[in-house]
Coordinates of C-alpha atoms in Angstrom, one line a residue:
X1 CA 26.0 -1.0 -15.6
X2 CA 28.2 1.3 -17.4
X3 CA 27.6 5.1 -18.3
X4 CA 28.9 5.3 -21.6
X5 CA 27.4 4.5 -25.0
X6 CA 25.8 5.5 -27.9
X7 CA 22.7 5.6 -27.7
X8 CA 19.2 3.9 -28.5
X9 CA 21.1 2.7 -31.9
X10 CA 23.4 0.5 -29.3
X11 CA 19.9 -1.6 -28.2
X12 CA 20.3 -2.9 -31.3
X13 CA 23.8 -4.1 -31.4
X14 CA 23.6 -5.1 -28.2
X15 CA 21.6 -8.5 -28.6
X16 CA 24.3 -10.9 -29.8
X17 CA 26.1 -9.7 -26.6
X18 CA 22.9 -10.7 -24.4
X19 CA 22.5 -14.0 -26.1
X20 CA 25.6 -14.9 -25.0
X21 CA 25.7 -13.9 -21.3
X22 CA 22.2 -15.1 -21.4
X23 CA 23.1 -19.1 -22.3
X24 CA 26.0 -19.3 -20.3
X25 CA 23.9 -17.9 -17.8
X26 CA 20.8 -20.6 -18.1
X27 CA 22.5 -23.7 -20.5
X28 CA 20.0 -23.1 -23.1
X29 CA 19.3 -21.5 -26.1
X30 CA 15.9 -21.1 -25.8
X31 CA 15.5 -19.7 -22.5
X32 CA 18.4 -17.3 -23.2
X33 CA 16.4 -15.7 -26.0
X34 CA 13.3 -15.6 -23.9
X35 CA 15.5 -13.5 -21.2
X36 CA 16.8 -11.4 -23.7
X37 CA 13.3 -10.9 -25.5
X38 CA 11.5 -9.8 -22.1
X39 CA 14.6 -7.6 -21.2
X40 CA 13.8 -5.8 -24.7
X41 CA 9.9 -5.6 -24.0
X42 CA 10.9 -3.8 -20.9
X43 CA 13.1 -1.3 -22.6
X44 CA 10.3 -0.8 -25.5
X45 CA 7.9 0.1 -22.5
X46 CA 9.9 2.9 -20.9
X47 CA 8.4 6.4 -21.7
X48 CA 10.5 8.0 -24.1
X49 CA 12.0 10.5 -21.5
X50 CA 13.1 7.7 -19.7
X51 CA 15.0 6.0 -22.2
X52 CA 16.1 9.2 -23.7
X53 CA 17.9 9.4 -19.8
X54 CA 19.8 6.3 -20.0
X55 CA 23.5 6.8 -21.6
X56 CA 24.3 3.2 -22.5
X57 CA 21.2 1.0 -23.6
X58 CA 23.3 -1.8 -24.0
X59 CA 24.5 -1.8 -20.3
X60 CA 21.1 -1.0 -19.2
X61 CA 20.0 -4.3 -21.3
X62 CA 22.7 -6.5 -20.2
X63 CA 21.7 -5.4 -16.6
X64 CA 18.0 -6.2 -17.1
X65 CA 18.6 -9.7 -19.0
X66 CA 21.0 -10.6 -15.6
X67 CA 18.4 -9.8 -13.2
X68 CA 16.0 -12.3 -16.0
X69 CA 18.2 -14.9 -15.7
X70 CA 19.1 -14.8 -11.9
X71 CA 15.0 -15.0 -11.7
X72 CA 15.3 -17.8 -13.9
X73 CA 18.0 -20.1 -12.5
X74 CA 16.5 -19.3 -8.6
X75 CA 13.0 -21.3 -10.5
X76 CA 14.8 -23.8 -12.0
X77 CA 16.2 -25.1 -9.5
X78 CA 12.2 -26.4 -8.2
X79 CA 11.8 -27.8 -12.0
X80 CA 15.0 -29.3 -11.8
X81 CA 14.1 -31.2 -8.9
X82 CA 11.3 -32.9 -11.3
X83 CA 13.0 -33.8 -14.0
X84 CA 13.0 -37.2 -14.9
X85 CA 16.7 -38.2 -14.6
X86 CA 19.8 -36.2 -15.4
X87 CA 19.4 -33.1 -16.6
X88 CA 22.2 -31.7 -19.1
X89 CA 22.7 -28.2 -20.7
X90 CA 21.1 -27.6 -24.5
X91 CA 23.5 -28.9 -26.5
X92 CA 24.4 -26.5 -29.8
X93 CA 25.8 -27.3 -33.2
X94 CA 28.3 -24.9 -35.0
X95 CA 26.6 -22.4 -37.0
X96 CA 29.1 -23.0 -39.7
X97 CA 27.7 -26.8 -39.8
X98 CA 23.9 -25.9 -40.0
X99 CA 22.5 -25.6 -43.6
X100 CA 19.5 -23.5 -42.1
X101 CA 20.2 -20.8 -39.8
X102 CA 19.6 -17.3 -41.3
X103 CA 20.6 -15.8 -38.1
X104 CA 17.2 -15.8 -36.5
X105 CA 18.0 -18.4 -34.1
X106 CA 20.1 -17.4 -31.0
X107 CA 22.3 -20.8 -31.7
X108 CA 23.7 -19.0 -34.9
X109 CA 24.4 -15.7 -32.5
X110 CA 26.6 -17.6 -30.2
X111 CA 30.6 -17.0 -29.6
X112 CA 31.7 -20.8 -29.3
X113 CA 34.4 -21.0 -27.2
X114 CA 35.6 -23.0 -23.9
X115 CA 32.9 -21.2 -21.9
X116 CA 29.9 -23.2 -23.9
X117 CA 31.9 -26.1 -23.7
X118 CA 29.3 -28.6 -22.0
X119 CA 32.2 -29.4 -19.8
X120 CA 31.7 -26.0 -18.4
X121 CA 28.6 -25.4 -18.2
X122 CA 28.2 -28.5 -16.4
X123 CA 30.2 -27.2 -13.3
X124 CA 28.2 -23.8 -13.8
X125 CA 25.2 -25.8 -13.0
X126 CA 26.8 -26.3 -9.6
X127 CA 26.7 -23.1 -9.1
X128 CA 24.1 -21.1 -6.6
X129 CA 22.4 -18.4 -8.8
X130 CA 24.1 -15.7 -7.6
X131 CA 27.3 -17.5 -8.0
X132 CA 27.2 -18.3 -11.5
X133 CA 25.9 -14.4 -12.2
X134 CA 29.0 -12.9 -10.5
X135 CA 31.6 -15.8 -12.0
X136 CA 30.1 -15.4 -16.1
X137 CA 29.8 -11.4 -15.4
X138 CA 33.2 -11.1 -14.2
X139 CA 35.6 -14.2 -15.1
X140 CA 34.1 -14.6 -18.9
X141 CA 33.0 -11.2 -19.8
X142 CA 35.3 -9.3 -17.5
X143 CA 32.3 -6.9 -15.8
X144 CA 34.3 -5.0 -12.8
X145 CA 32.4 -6.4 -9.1
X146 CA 31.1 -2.8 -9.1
X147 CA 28.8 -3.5 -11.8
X148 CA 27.9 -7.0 -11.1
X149 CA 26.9 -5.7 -7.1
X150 CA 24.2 -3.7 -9.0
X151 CA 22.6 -6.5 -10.7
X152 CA 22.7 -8.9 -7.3
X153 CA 22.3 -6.2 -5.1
X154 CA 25.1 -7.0 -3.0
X155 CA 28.4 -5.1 -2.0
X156 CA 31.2 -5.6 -4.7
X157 CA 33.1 -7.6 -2.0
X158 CA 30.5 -10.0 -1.8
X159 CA 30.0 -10.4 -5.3
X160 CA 33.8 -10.6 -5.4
X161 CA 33.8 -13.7 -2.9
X162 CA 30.8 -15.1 -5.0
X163 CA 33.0 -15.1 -7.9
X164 CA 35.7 -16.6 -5.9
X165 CA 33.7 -19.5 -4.4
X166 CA 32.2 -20.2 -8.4
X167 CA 36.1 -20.4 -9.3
X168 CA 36.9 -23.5 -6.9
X169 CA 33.9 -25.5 -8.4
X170 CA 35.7 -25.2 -11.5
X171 CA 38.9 -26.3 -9.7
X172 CA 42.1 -26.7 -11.0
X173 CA 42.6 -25.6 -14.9
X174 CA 43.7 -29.0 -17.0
X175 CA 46.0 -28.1 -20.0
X176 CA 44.1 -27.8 -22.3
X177 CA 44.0 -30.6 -24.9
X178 CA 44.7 -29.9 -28.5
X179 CA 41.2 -30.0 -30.7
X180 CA 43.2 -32.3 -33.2
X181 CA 44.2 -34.8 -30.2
X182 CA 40.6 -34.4 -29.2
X183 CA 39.2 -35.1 -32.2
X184 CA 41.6 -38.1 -33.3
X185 CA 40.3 -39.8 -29.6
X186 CA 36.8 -39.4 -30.4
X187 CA 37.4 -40.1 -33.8
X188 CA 38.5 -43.6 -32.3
X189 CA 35.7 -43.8 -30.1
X190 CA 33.2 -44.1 -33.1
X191 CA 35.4 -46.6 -34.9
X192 CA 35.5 -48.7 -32.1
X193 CA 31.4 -48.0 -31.8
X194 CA 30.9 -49.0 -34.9
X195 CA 33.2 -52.0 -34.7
X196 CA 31.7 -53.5 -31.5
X197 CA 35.1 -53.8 -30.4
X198 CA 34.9 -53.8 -27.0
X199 CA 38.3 -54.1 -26.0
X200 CA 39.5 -50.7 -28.3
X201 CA 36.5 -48.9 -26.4
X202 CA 37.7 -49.9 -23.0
X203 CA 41.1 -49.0 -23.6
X204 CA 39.8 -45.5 -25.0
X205 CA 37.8 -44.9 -21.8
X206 CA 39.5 -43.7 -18.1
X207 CA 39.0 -46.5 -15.4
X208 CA 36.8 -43.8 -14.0
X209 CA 35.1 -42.4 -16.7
X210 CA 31.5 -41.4 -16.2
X211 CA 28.7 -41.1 -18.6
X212 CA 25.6 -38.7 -17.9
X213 CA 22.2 -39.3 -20.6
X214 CA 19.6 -36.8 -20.4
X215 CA 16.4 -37.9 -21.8
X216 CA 13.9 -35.6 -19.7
X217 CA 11.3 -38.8 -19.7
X218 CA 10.9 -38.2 -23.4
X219 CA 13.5 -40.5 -24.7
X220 CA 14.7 -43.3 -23.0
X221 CA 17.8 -43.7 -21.2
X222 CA 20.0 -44.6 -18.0
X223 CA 18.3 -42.2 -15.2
X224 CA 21.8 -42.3 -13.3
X225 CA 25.4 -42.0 -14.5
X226 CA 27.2 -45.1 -15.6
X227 CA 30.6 -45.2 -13.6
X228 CA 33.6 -47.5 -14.8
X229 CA 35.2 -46.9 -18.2
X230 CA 34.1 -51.0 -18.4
X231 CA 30.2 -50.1 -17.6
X232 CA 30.5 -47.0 -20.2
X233 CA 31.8 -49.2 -22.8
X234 CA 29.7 -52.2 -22.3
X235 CA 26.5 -49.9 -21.9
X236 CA 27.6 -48.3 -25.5
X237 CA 28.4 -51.6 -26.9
X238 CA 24.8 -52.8 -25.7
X239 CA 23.1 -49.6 -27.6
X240 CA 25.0 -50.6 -31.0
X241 CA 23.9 -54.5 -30.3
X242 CA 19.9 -53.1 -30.3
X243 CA 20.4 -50.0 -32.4
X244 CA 21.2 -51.1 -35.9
X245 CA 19.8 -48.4 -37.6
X246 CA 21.9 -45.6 -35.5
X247 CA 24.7 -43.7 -37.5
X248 CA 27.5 -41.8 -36.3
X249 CA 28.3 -38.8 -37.3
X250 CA 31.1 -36.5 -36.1
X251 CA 29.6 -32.7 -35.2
X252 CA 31.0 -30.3 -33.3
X253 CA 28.9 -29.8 -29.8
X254 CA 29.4 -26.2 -28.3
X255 CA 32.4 -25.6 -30.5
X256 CA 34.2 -28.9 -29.3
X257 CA 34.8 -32.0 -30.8
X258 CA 31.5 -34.2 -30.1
X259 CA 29.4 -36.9 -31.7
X260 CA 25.8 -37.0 -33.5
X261 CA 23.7 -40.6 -33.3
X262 CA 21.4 -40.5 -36.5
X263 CA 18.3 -42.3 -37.3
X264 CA 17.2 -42.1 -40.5
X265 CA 18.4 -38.8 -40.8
X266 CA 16.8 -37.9 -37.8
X267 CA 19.2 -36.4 -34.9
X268 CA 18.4 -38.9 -31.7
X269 CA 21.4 -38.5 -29.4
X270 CA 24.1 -35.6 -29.4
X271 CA 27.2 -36.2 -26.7
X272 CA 29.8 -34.4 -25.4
X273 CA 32.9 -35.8 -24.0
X274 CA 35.9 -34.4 -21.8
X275 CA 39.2 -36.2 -23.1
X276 CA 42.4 -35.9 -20.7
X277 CA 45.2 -37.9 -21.3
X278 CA 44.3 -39.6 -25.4
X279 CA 41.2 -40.9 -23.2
X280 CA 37.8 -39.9 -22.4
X281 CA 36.6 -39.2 -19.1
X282 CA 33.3 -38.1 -19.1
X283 CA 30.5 -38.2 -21.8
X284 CA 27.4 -36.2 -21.8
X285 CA 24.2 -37.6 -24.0
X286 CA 21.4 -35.4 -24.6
X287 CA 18.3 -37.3 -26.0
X288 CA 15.5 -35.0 -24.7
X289 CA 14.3 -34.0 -28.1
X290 CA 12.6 -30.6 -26.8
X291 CA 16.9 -30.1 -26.0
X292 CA 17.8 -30.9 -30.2
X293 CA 15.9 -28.4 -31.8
X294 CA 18.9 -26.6 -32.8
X295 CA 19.7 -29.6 -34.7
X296 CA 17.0 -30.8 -36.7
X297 CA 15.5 -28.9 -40.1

């Protein structure tokens, strides 16, 4: 990809760029940093001539960690298929809210924007592979189809029809909804939560709302969505009746709005939602706790 650069100076500069393609390529934080760390290990092993010969390091790395990740997402489909219930994208707090990132971690290298939203990266999972290569590559980082063809070794008019066949999974953009507006309606959510009211979480929910846990077998939780805005709420309602130690804390989930279920300190539960409308229309609750290490130390 790419023939200009800097130099072997740019490998360095390059890896917040990586990390970034890399999770919105897989959906999580530590399998991005794996990609990114084998598609260093492979630069670090070319003889020096050879990497002397490439122009632009950070186009060669960027190429490398997509071919990683296309590797990766063709395999996970197989694990996927034997996961115990749902299974949701690693959910990420904002590095301004941790009190113990130094940087290290890949979390703290990520842009947060609408393309981590979870809401997003749940239609990428949707995706085929080579789909969701040529739709990140060239609708979110704005790669040209002549580059992305070299990383899926396909023509740039195939990867251009990939791309276009990602975009109507996404569907139809929704205006987007003001982060005050959706803060205010999740804001409301907890209060009613905490309340027990069941009638003020009803009314806060779409008639067709849908809510999706992900517990991977380590945590427990539904194994299917709950449909209804009524089943949501009474399912909610029915965790606050047995959970009496569970606080709620409001945290900002891939750079949106979300909420944080505490237990002792101890982060249990971190969900998403999708508001359209002052009400909510999907929820996404990851409990897997190999999924909330970004949000415990």
């Amino acid at each position: 990809m790419g023939t200009a650069g800097t130099g072997a100076d740019e490998t360095v500069d390059a890896r917040r760029h990586l990390i970034n393609v890399a999770y919105r390529l897989l959906g999580s934080a530590a399998e991005a940093e794996d990609a990114v760390q084998e598609a260093y290990t492979r630069w670090y092993a070319l003889p020096p001539g050879r990497r002397q010969e490439i122009v632009s390091p950070g186009a060669w790395l960027t190429t490398v960690t997509s071919r990683i990740c296309l590797d990766v997402l063709g395999s996970a489909r197989a694990r996927r298929e034997r996961y115990v219930g749902a299974w949701l994208p690693e959910p990420l707090p904002d590095p301004a809210e941790r009190d113990h990132g130094h940087g290290a971690d890949p979390a703290d290298q990520l842009v947060m924007n609408e393309s981590v939203s979870m809401a997003f990266l749940v239609v990428l999972e949707s995706m085929t592979p080579a789909e969701r290569v040529a739709f990140v590559l060239h609708d979110v980082f704005r790669y040209p189809f002549a580059e992305i063809a070299g990383i899926l070794d396909r023509t740039p008019a195939s990867c251009k029809q990939l791309a276009s066949s990602a975009r109507r999974r996404v569907g139809v953009a929704r205006t987007p909804v003001p982060p005050a507006t959706r803060a205010e309606t999740i804001r409301r959510v907890k209060r009613a939560w905490e309340a027990k009211d069941i009638a003020a979480l009803i009314d806060l929910l779409d008639p067709a709302a849908v809510m999706t846990a992900d517990g991977g077998g380590l945590a427990g939780t539904v194994l299917h969505p709950i449909e209804g805005g009524t089943r949501v709420a009474r399912y909610l309602l029915a965790i606050a009746e047995r959970s009496p130690g569970i606080e709620l804390v409001e945290r900002s989930v891939n750079g949106i709005p979300g909420l944080v279920a505490e237990v002792a300190g101890v982060v249990t539960t971190v969900a998403s939602f999708e508001v359209a409308g002052g009400r909510v229309t999907r929820i996404w609750a990851v409990r897997n706790p190999e999924k909330l290490g970004a949000w415990t130390g």
